[in-house]
GROMACS .gro file of C-alpha atoms in nm:
model
  139
    1UNK     CA    1  -0.853  -6.651  -4.855
    2UNK     CA    2  -0.768  -6.776  -5.199
    3UNK     CA    3  -1.100  -6.757  -5.381
    4UNK     CA    4  -1.137  -6.795  -5.752
    5UNK     CA    5  -1.485  -6.657  -5.805
    6UNK     CA    6  -1.661  -6.802  -6.101
    7UNK     CA    7  -1.942  -6.562  -6.175
    8UNK     CA    8  -2.230  -6.740  -6.340
    9UNK     CA    9  -2.387  -6.422  -6.476
   10UNK     CA   10  -2.282  -6.499  -6.834
   11UNK     CA   11  -2.403  -6.855  -6.832
   12UNK     CA   12  -2.423  -7.054  -7.150
   13UNK     CA   13  -2.735  -7.248  -7.237
   14UNK     CA   14  -2.546  -7.575  -7.187
   15UNK     CA   15  -2.434  -7.468  -6.837
   16UNK     CA   16  -2.789  -7.370  -6.737
   17UNK     CA   17  -2.925  -7.692  -6.883
   18UNK     CA   18  -2.665  -7.905  -6.704
   19UNK     CA   19  -2.718  -7.732  -6.369
   20UNK     CA   20  -3.096  -7.754  -6.408
   21UNK     CA   21  -3.073  -8.127  -6.476
   22UNK     CA   22  -2.844  -8.173  -6.174
   23UNK     CA   23  -3.064  -7.971  -5.936
   24UNK     CA   24  -3.391  -8.128  -6.047
   25UNK     CA   25  -3.269  -8.458  -5.899
   26UNK     CA   26  -3.278  -8.320  -5.541
   27UNK     CA   27  -3.538  -8.157  -5.316
   28UNK     CA   28  -3.678  -7.895  -5.328
   29UNK     CA   29  -3.584  -7.847  -5.694
   30UNK     CA   30  -3.732  -8.182  -5.799
   31UNK     CA   31  -4.074  -8.043  -5.702
   32UNK     CA   32  -4.030  -7.710  -5.881
   33UNK     CA   33  -4.106  -7.594  -6.233
   34UNK     CA   34  -3.806  -7.583  -6.467
   35UNK     CA   35  -3.846  -7.206  -6.507
   36UNK     CA   36  -3.817  -7.159  -6.130
   37UNK     CA   37  -3.506  -7.378  -6.112
   38UNK     CA   38  -3.360  -7.171  -6.395
   39UNK     CA   39  -3.441  -6.852  -6.199
   40UNK     CA   40  -3.251  -6.993  -5.902
   41UNK     CA   41  -2.949  -7.080  -6.120
   42UNK     CA   42  -2.948  -6.747  -6.303
   43UNK     CA   43  -2.959  -6.565  -5.967
   44UNK     CA   44  -2.659  -6.756  -5.830
   45UNK     CA   45  -2.291  -6.692  -5.845
   46UNK     CA   46  -2.054  -6.986  -5.814
   47UNK     CA   47  -1.754  -6.995  -5.586
   48UNK     CA   48  -1.465  -7.238  -5.568
   49UNK     CA   49  -1.329  -7.336  -5.225
   50UNK     CA   50  -0.999  -7.517  -5.180
   51UNK     CA   51  -0.969  -7.820  -4.949
   52UNK     CA   52  -1.012  -7.724  -4.579
   53UNK     CA   53  -1.101  -7.365  -4.670
   54UNK     CA   54  -1.359  -7.199  -4.445
   55UNK     CA   55  -1.677  -7.112  -4.635
   56UNK     CA   56  -1.869  -6.948  -4.351
   57UNK     CA   57  -1.854  -6.957  -3.973
   58UNK     CA   58  -1.987  -6.803  -3.653
   59UNK     CA   59  -1.745  -6.508  -3.676
   60UNK     CA   60  -1.904  -6.394  -4.004
   61UNK     CA   61  -2.206  -6.164  -4.027
   62UNK     CA   62  -2.548  -6.310  -4.101
   63UNK     CA   63  -2.523  -6.491  -4.436
   64UNK     CA   64  -2.585  -6.293  -4.750
   65UNK     CA   65  -2.634  -6.618  -4.945
   66UNK     CA   66  -2.792  -6.957  -4.928
   67UNK     CA   67  -2.516  -7.203  -5.013
   68UNK     CA   68  -2.585  -7.503  -5.236
   69UNK     CA   69  -2.310  -7.757  -5.290
   70UNK     CA   70  -2.281  -7.816  -5.664
   71UNK     CA   71  -1.974  -8.036  -5.648
   72UNK     CA   72  -1.768  -8.170  -5.361
   73UNK     CA   73  -1.839  -8.211  -4.990
   74UNK     CA   74  -1.863  -7.967  -4.701
   75UNK     CA   75  -1.791  -8.050  -4.338
   76UNK     CA   76  -1.982  -7.874  -4.062
   77UNK     CA   77  -1.836  -7.851  -3.711
   78UNK     CA   78  -1.985  -7.694  -3.399
   79UNK     CA   79  -1.994  -7.732  -3.024
   80UNK     CA   80  -2.308  -7.882  -2.877
   81UNK     CA   81  -2.336  -7.931  -2.502
   82UNK     CA   82  -1.959  -7.896  -2.475
   83UNK     CA   83  -1.888  -8.165  -2.735
   84UNK     CA   84  -1.760  -8.122  -3.088
   85UNK     CA   85  -2.023  -8.228  -3.344
   86UNK     CA   86  -1.908  -8.301  -3.700
   87UNK     CA   87  -2.124  -8.378  -4.001
   88UNK     CA   88  -2.081  -8.390  -4.377
   89UNK     CA   89  -2.294  -8.235  -4.650
   90UNK     CA   90  -2.289  -8.365  -5.007
   91UNK     CA   91  -2.358  -8.224  -5.352
   92UNK     CA   92  -2.716  -8.102  -5.378
   93UNK     CA   93  -2.745  -8.004  -5.012
   94UNK     CA   94  -2.800  -7.646  -4.892
   95UNK     CA   95  -2.672  -7.480  -4.581
   96UNK     CA   96  -2.714  -7.156  -4.386
   97UNK     CA   97  -3.092  -7.190  -4.429
   98UNK     CA   98  -3.178  -7.139  -4.061
   99UNK     CA   99  -2.947  -6.840  -4.033
  100UNK     CA  100  -3.088  -6.684  -4.350
  101UNK     CA  101  -3.444  -6.721  -4.223
  102UNK     CA  102  -3.360  -6.574  -3.880
  103UNK     CA  103  -3.109  -6.311  -3.996
  104UNK     CA  104  -2.836  -6.431  -3.757
  105UNK     CA  105  -2.484  -6.565  -3.808
  106UNK     CA  106  -2.438  -6.939  -3.850
  107UNK     CA  107  -2.342  -7.140  -3.541
  108UNK     CA  108  -2.136  -7.389  -3.741
  109UNK     CA  109  -1.798  -7.372  -3.915
  110UNK     CA  110  -1.850  -7.492  -4.274
  111UNK     CA  111  -1.534  -7.601  -4.458
  112UNK     CA  112  -1.469  -7.754  -4.798
  113UNK     CA  113  -1.366  -8.118  -4.751
  114UNK     CA  114  -1.188  -8.125  -5.087
  115UNK     CA  115  -1.217  -7.912  -5.399
  116UNK     CA  116  -1.567  -7.770  -5.372
  117UNK     CA  117  -1.793  -7.563  -5.595
  118UNK     CA  118  -2.078  -7.378  -5.424
  119UNK     CA  119  -2.375  -7.204  -5.585
  120UNK     CA  120  -2.452  -6.892  -5.384
  121UNK     CA  121  -2.813  -6.769  -5.398
  122UNK     CA  122  -2.857  -6.411  -5.269
  123UNK     CA  123  -3.069  -6.375  -4.956
  124UNK     CA  124  -3.233  -6.071  -5.118
  125UNK     CA  125  -3.391  -6.306  -5.377
  126UNK     CA  126  -3.539  -6.552  -5.125
  127UNK     CA  127  -3.878  -6.372  -5.103
  128UNK     CA  128  -3.914  -6.377  -5.483
  129UNK     CA  129  -3.818  -6.744  -5.490
  130UNK     CA  130  -4.085  -6.813  -5.227
  131UNK     CA  131  -4.348  -6.643  -5.441
  132UNK     CA  132  -4.240  -6.826  -5.755
  133UNK     CA  133  -4.203  -7.166  -5.585
  134UNK     CA  134  -4.357  -7.195  -5.235
  135UNK     CA  135  -4.205  -7.546  -5.206
  136UNK     CA  136  -3.864  -7.376  -5.192
  137UNK     CA  137  -3.956  -7.192  -4.872
  138UNK     CA  138  -4.138  -7.494  -4.727
  139UNK     CA  139  -3.822  -7.699  -4.772
   0.00000   0.00000   0.00000
């Protein structure tokens, strides 16, 4: 894997502001307080994925992150009733939610469609996020 991790721990105010503005246009963030969206952003790391690069798949352990597409598109592919099912996720969409909530590996191969930047929210912070913003968990 050729990952260029972009750690968002030392975020500038302009980066936080820009990401907050971007996220507050999509659910569940549009229904959350700004401080809670900022908590989400400050808890994330950001990862770049090259075109066609596998982000997560069934051969991985249970996800350690919720993945939110900041920029780019992700393609999901899985077998369902013996047929290949393919779908596309766009910027602002999250994935691995079901697997995070059940503690099991994903059943889908998620790949970057093109250059893709993913915000990765640690699973260990999901309970705190649920306390701060119940709409996040309800989503």
